[in-house]
PDB file of C-alpha atoms and ligand atoms in Angstrom:
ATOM      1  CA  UNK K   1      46.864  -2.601 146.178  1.00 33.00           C
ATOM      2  CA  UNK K   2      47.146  -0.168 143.233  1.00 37.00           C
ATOM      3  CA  UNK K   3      50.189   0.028 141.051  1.00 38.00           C
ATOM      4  CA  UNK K   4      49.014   3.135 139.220  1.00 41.00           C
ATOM      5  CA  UNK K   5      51.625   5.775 138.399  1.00 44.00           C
ATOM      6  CA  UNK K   6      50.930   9.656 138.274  1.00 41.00           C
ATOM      7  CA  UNK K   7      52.776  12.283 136.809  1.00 38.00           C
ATOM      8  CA  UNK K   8      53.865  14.648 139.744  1.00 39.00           C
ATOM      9  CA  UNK K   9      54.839  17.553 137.780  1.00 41.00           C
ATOM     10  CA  UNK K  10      53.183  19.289 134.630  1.00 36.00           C
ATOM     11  CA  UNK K  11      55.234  18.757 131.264  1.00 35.00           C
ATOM     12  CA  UNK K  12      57.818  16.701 132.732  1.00 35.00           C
ATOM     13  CA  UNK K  13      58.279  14.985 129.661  1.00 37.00           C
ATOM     14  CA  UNK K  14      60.619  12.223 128.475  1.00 49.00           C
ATOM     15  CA  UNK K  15      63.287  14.029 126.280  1.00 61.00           C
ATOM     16  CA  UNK K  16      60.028  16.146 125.188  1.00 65.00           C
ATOM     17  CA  UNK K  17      60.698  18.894 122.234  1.00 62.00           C
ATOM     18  CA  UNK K  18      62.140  20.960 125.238  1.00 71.00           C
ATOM     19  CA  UNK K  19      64.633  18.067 125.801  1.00 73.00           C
ATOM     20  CA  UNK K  20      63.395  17.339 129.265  1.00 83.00           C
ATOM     21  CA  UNK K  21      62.777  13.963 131.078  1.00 92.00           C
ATOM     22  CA  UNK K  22      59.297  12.277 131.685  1.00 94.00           C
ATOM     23  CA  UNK K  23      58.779  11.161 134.924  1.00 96.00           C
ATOM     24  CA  UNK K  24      56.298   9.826 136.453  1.00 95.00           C
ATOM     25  CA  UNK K  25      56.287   8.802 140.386  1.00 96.00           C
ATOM     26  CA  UNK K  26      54.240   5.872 142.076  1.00 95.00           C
ATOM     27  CA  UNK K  27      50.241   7.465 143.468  1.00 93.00           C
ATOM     28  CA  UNK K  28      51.041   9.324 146.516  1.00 92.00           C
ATOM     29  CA  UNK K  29      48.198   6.882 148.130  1.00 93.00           C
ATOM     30  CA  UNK K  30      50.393   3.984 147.322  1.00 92.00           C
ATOM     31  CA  UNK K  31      53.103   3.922 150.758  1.00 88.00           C
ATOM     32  CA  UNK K  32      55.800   2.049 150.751  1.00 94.00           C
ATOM     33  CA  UNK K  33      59.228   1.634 152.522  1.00 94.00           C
ATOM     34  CA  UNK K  34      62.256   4.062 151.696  1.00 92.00           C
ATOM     35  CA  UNK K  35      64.340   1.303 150.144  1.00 93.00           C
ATOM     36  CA  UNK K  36      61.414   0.626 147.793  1.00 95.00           C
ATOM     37  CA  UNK K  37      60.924   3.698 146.202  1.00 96.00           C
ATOM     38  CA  UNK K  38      60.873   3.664 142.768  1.00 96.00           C
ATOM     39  CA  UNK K  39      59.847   6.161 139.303  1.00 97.00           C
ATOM     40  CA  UNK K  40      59.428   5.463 135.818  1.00 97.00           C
ATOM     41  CA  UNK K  41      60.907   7.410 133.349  1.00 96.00           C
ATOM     42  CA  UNK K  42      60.039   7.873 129.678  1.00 94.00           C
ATOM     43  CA  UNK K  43      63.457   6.524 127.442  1.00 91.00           C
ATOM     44  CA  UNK K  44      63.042   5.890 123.655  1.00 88.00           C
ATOM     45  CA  UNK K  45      59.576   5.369 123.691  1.00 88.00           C
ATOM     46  CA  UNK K  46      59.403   3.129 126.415  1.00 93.00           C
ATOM     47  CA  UNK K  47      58.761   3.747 130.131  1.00 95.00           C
ATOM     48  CA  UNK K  48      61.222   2.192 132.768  1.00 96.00           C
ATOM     49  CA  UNK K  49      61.243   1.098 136.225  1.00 97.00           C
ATOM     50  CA  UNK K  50      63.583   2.355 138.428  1.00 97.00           C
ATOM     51  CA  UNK K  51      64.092   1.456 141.747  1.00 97.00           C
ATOM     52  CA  UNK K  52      66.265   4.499 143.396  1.00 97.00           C
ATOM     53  CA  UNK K  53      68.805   2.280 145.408  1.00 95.00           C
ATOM     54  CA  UNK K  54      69.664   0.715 141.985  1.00 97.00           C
ATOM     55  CA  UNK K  55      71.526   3.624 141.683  1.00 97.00           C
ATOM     56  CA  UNK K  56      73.351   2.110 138.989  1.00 97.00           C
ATOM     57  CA  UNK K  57      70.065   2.398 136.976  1.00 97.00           C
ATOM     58  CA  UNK K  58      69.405   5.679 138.485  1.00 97.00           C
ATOM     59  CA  UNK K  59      72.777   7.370 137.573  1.00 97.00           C
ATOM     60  CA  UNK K  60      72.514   5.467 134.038  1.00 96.00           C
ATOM     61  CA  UNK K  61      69.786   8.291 133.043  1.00 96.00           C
ATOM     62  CA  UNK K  62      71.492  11.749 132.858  1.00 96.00           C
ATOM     63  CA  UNK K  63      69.955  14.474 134.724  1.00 96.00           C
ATOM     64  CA  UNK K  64      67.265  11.693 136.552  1.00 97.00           C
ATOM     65  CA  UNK K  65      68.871  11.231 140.393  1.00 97.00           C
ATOM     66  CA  UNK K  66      68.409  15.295 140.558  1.00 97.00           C
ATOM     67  CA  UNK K  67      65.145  15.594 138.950  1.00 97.00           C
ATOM     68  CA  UNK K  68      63.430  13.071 141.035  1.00 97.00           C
ATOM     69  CA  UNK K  69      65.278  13.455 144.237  1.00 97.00           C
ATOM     70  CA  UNK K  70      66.143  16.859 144.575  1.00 97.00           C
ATOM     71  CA  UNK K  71      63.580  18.994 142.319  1.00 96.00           C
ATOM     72  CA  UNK K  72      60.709  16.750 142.724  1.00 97.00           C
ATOM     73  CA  UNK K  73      61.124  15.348 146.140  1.00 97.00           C
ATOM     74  CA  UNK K  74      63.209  18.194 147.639  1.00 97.00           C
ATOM     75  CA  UNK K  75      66.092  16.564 148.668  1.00 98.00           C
ATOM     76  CA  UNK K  76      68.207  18.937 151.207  1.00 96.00           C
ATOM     77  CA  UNK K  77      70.912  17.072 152.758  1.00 98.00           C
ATOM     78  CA  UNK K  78      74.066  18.431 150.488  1.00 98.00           C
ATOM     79  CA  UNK K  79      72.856  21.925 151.597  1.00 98.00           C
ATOM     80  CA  UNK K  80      71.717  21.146 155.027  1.00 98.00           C
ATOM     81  CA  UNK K  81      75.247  19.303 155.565  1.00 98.00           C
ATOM     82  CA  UNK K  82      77.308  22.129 153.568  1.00 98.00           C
ATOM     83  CA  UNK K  83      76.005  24.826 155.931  1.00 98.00           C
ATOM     84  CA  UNK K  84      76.065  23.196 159.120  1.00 98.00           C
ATOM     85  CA  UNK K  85      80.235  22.474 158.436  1.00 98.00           C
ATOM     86  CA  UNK K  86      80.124  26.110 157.516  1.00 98.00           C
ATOM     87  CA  UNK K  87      79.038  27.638 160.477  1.00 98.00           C
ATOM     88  CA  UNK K  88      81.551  25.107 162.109  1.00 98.00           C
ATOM     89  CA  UNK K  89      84.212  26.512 160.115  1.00 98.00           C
ATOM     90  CA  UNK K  90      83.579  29.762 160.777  1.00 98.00           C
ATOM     91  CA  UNK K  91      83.138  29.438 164.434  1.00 98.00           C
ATOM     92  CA  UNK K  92      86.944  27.804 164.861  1.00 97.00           C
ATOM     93  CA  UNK K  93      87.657  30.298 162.182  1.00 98.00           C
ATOM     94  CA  UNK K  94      89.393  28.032 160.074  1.00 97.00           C
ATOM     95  CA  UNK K  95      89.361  28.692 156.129  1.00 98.00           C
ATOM     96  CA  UNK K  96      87.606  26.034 153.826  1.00 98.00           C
ATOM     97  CA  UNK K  97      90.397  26.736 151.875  1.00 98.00           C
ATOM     98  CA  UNK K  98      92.751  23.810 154.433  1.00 98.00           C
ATOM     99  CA  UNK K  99      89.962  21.415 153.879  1.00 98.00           C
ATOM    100  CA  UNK K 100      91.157  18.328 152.003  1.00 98.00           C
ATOM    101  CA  UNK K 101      87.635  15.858 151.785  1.00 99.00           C
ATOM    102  CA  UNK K 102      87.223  12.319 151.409  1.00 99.00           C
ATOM    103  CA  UNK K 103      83.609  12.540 150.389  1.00 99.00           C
ATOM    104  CA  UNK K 104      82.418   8.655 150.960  1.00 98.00           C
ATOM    105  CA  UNK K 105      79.537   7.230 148.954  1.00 98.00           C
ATOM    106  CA  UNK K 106      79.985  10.369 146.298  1.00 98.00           C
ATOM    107  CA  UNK K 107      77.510   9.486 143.850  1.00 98.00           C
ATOM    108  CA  UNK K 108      77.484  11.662 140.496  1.00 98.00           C
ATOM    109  CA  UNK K 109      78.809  14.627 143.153  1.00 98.00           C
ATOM    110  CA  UNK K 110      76.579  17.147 144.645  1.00 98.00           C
ATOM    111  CA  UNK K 111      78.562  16.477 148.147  1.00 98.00           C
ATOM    112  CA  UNK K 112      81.708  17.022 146.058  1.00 98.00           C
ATOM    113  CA  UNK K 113      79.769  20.191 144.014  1.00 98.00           C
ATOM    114  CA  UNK K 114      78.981  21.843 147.287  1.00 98.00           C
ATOM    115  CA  UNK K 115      82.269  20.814 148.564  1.00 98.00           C
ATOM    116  CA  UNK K 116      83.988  23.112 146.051  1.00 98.00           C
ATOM    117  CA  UNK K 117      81.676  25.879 146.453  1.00 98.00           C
ATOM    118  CA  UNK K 118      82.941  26.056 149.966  1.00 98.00           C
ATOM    119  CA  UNK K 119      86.523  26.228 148.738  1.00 98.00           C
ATOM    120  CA  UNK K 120      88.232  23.210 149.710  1.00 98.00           C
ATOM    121  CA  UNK K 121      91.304  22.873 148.912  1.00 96.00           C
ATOM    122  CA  UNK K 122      91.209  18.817 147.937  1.00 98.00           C
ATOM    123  CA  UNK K 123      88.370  16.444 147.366  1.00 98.00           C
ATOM    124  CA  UNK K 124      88.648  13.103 146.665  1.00 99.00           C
ATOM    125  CA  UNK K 125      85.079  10.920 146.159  1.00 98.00           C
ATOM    126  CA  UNK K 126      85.001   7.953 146.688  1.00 98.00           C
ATOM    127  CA  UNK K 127      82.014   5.114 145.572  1.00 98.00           C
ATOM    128  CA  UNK K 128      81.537   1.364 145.576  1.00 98.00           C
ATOM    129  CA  UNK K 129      80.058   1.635 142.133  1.00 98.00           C
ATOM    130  CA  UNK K 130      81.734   2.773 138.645  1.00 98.00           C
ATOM    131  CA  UNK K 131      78.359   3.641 137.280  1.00 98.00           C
ATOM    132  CA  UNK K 132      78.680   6.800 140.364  1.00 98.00           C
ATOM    133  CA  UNK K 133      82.169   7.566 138.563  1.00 98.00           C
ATOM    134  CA  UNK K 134      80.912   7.805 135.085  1.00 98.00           C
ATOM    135  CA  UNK K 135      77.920  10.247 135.648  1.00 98.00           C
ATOM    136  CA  UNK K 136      80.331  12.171 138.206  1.00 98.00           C
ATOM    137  CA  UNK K 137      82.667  12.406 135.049  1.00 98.00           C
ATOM    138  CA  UNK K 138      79.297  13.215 132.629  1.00 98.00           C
ATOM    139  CA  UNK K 139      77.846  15.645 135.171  1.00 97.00           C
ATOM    140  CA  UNK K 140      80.568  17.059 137.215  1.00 98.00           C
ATOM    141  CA  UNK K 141      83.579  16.887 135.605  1.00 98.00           C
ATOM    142  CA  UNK K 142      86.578  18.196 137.263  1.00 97.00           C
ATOM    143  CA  UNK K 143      84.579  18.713 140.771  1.00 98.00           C
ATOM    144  CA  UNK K 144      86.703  15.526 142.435  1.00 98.00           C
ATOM    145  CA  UNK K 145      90.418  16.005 142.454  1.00 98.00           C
ATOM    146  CA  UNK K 146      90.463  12.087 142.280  1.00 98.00           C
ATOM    147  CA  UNK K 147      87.933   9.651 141.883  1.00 98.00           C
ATOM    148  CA  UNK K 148      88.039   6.014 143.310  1.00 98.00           C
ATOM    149  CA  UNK K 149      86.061   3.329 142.938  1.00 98.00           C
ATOM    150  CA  UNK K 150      86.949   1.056 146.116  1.00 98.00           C
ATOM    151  CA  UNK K 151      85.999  -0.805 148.991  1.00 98.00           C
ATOM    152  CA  UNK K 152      87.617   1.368 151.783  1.00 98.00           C
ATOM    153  CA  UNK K 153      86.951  -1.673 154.278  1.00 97.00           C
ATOM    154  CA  UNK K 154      88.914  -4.131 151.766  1.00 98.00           C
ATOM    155  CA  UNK K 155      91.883  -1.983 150.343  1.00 98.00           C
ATOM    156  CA  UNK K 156      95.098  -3.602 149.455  1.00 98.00           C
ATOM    157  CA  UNK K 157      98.335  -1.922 150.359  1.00 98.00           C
ATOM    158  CA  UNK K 158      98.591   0.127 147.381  1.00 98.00           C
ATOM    159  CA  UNK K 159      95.246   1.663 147.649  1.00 98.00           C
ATOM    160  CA  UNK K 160      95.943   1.881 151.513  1.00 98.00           C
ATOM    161  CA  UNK K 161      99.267   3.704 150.927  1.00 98.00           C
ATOM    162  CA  UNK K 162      97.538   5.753 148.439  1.00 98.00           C
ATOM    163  CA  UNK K 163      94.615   7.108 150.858  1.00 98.00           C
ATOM    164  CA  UNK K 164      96.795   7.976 153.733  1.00 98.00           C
ATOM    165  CA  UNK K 165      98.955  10.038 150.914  1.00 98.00           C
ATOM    166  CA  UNK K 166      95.834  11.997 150.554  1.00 98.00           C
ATOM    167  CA  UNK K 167      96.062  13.417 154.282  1.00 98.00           C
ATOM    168  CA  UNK K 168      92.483  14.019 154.584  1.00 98.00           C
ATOM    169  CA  UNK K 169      91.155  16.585 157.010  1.00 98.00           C
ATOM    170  CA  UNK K 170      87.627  16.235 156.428  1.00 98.00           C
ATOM    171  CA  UNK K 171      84.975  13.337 156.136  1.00 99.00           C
ATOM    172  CA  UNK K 172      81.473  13.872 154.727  1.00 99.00           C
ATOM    173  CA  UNK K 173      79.075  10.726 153.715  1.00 98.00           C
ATOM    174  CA  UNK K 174      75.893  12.331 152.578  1.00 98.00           C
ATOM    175  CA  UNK K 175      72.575   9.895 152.465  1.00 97.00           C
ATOM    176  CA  UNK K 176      74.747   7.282 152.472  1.00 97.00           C
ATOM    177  CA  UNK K 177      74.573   5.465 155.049  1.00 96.00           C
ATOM    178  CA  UNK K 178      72.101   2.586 156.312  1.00 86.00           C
ATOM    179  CA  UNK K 179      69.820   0.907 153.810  1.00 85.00           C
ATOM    180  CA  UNK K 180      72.555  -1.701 152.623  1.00 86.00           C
ATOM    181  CA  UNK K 181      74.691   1.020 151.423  1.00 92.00           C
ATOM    182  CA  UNK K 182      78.038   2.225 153.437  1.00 96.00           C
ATOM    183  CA  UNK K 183      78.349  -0.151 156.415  1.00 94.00           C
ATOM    184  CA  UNK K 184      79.592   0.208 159.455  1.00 93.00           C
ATOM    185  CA  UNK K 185      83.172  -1.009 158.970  1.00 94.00           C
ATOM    186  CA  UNK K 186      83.572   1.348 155.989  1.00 97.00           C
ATOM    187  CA  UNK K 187      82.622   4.245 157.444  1.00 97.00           C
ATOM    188  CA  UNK K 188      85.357   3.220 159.989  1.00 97.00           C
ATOM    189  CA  UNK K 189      88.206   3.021 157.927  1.00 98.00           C
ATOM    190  CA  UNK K 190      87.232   6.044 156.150  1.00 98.00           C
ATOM    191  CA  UNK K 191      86.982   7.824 159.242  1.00 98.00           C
ATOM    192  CA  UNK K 192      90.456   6.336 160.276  1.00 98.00           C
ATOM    193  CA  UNK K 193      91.758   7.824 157.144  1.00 98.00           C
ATOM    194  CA  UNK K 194      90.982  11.665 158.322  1.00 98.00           C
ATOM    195  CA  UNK K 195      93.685  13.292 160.732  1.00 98.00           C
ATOM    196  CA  UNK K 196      93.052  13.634 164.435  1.00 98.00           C
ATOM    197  CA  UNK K 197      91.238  17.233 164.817  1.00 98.00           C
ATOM    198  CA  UNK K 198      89.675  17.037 161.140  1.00 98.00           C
ATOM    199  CA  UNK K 199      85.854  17.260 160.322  1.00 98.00           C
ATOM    200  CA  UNK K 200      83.727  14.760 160.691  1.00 98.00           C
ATOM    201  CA  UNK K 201      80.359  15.420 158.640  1.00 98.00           C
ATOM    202  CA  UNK K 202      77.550  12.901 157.371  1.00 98.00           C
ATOM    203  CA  UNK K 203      74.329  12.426 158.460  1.00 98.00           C
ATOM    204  CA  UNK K 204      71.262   9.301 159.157  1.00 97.00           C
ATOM    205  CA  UNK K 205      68.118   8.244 159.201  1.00 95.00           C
ATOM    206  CA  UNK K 206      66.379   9.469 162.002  1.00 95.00           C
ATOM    207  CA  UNK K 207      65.201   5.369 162.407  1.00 92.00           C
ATOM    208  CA  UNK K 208      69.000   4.064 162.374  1.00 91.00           C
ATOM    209  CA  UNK K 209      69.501   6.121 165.211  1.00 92.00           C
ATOM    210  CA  UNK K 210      66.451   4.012 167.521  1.00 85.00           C
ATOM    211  CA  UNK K 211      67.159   1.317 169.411  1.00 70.00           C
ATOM    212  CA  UNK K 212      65.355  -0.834 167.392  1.00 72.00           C
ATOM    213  CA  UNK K 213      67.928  -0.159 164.706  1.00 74.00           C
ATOM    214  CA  UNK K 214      69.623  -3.139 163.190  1.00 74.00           C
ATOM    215  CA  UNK K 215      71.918  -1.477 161.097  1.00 77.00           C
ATOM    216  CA  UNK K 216      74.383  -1.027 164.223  1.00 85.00           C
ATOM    217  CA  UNK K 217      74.558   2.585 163.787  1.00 91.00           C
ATOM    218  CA  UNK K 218      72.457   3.386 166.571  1.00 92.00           C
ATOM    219  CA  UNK K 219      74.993   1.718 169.118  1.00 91.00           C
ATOM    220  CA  UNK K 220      78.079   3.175 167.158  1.00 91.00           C
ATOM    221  CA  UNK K 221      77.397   6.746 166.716  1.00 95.00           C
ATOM    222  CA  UNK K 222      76.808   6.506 171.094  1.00 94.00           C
ATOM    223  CA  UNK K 223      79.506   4.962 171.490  1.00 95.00           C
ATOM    224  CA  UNK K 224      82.051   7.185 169.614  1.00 97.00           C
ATOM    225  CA  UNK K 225      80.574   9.971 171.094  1.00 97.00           C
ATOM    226  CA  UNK K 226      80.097   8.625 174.311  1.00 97.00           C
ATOM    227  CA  UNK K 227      84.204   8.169 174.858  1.00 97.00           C
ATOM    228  CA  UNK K 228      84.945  11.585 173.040  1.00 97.00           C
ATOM    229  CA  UNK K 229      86.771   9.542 169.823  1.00 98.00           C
ATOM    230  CA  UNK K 230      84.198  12.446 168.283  1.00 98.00           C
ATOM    231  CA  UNK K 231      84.062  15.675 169.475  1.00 98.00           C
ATOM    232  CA  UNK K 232      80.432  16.596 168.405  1.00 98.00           C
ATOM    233  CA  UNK K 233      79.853  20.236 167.529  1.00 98.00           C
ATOM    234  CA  UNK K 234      76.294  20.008 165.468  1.00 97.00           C
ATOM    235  CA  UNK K 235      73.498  17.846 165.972  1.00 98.00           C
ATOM    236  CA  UNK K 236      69.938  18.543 163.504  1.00 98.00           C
ATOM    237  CA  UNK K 237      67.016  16.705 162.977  1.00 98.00           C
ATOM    238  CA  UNK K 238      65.751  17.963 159.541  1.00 98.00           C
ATOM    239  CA  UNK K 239      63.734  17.149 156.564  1.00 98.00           C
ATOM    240  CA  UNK K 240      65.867  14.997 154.255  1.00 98.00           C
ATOM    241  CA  UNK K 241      63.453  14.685 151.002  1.00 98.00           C
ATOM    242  CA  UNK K 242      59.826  14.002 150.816  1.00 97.00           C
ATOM    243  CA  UNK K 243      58.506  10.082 150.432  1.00 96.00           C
ATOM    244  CA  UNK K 244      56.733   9.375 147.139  1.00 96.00           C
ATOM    245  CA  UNK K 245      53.490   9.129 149.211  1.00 95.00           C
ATOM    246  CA  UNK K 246      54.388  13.115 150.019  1.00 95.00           C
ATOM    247  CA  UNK K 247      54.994  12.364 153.967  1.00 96.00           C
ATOM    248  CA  UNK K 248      58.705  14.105 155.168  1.00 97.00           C
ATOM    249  CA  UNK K 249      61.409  11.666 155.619  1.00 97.00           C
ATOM    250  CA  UNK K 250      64.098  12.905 158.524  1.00 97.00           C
ATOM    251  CA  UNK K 251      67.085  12.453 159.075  1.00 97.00           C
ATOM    252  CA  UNK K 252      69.838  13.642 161.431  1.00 98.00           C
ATOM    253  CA  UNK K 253      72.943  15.680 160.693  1.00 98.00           C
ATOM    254  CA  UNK K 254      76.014  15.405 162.619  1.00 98.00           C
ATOM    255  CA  UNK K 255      79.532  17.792 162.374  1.00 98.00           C
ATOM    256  CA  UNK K 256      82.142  17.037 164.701  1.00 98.00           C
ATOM    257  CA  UNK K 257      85.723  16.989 164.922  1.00 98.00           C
ATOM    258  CA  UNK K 258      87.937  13.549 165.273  1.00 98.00           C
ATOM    259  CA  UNK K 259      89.893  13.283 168.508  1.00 98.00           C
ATOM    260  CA  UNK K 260      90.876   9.369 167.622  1.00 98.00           C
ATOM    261  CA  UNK K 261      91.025   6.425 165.420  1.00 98.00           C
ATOM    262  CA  UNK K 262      88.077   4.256 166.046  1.00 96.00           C
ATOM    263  CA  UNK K 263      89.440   1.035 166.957  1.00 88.00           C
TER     264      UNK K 263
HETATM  265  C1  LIG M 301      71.915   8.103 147.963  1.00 92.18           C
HETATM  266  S1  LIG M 301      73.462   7.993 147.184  1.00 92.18           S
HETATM  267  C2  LIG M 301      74.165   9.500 147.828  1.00 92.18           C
HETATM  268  C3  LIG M 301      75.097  10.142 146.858  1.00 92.18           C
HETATM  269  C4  LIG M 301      75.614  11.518 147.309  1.00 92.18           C
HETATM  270  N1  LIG M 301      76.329  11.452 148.567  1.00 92.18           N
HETATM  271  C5  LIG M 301      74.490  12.516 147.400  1.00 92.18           C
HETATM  272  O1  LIG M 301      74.200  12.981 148.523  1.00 92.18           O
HETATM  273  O2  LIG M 301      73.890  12.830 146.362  1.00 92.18           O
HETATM  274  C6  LIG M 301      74.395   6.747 148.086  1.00 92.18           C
HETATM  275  C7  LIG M 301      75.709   6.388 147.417  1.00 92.18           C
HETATM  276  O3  LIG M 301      76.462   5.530 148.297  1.00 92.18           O
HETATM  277  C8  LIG M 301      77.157   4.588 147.480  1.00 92.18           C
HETATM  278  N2  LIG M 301      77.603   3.436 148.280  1.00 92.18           N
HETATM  279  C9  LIG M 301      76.873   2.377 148.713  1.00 92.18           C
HETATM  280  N3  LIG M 301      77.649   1.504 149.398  1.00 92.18           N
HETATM  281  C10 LIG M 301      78.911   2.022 149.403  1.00 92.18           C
HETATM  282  C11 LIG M 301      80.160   1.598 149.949  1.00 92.18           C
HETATM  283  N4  LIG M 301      80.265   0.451 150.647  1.00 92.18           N
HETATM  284  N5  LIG M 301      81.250   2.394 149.750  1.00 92.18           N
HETATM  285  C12 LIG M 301      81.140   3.550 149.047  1.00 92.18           C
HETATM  286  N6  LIG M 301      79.978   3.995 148.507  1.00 92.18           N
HETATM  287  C13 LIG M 301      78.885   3.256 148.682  1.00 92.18           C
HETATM  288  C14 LIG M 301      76.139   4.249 146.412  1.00 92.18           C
HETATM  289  O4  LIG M 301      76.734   3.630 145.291  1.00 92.18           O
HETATM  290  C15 LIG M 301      75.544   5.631 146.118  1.00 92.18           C
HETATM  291  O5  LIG M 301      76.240   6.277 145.079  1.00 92.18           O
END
């Protein structure tokens, strides 16, 4: 199997005389799964590997998570997401303006980013890793009216009491989920944080949603909206990103509004 890299992009340099970054991706030939995805990138005269769910490494580079992801391998999702919860909005003709957002698995902020571009009112991100803070703070400063960096399915009181002062209205988790990332009992309690009526947003893996899954998603996501605890308003299949191999990875978007705590 070959290990070769190539460079996807002409004169995307390391920190070349423009200043930019040089990245290089794995041979399109060379498939692999999602969670092994990886780039190299060009850092004081030495190339690095970077797996991207080591997002600590990832983050640790600025300006690398959006060149790879989202320039080179089109990433869509915050958009995609953003837009669908528009329309929503605008069809219950309620103002972004009363939305106050627990973004969950926040990253450096491009939920939070398109978040206030809407006009909410309130966003709070929330990650399991400080590395996600500190770029959010390098990159996006001031985009998150608060920034934690918690376990929402292992809070203690304080952090508890401090949530539910938030009120929260709205829920997104953007390519978060799955993958060992946010598991099922987290999304839970963040979901239990939002007020009855408030929007529900985030979005899967088309796979997670098979029966096959093992993630438990597949049977959750049903089930909630099986017994109406969410009211589902949008459903889309789109094109998350590309692979590194160039193939379209999908996922599924979902917007709905919370009738009841998930118990
Ligand atoms: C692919 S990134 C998505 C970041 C952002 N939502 C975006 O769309 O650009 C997934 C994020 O989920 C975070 N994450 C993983 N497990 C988590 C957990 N249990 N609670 C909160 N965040 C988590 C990771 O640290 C990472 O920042």
């Amino acid at each position: 199997m070959s290990t070769g890299v190539a460079c996807i992009a002409e004169g995307e340099s390391s920190k070349n005389a423009n200043g930019e970054l040089l990245v290089a991706l794995p041979e399109p030939g060379l498939s692999m799964t999602q969670d092994a995805e990886w780039c190299v990138v060009h850092i004081d005269g030495k190339w690095r590997h970077i797996r991207f769910h080591d997002y600590d490494e990832l983050y640790s580079v600025p300006g690398l998570y959006e060149k790879v992801i989202y320039d080179i391998l089109r990433c869509d999702s915050p958009r995609v997401l953003r837009d669908l919860l528009e329309t929503e909005l605008s069809t219950s003709a309620t103002p972004a303006d009363e939305l106050r957002a627990l973004d969950l698995g926040a990253g450096n902020g491009l939920v939070g980013e398109e978040l206030a571009d809407l006009g909410a009112d309130f966003i709070v991100g929330v990650d399991i890793i400080e590395d996600a803070a500190e770029a959010t703070k390098r990159d996006r400063p001031g985009i998150y009216d608060n920034y934690h960096v918690v376990d929402l399915a292992n809070l203690n009181e304080g952090q508890q009491r401090e949530m539910a002062g938030y009120r929260f209205n709205t829920l997104t988790c953007v390519a978060a989920l799955g993958f060992g990332d946010i598991p099922a009992q987290t999304f839970i309690a963040a979901y239990n944080l939002i007020r009855s009526g408030g929007w529900i947003v985030f979005n899967i893996k088309e796979d997670f949603l098979t029966n096959g899954d093992d993630t438990g998603f597949a049977g959750f996501i049903r089930a909630i909206l099986d017994d109406g605890t969410l009211e589902l308003r949008q459903r889309r299949r789109y094109q998350h990103r590309l692979a590194t191999d160039h193939k379209p990875i999908h996922y599924v978007a979902f917007v709905g509004r919370k009738r009841r705590d998930i118990s």
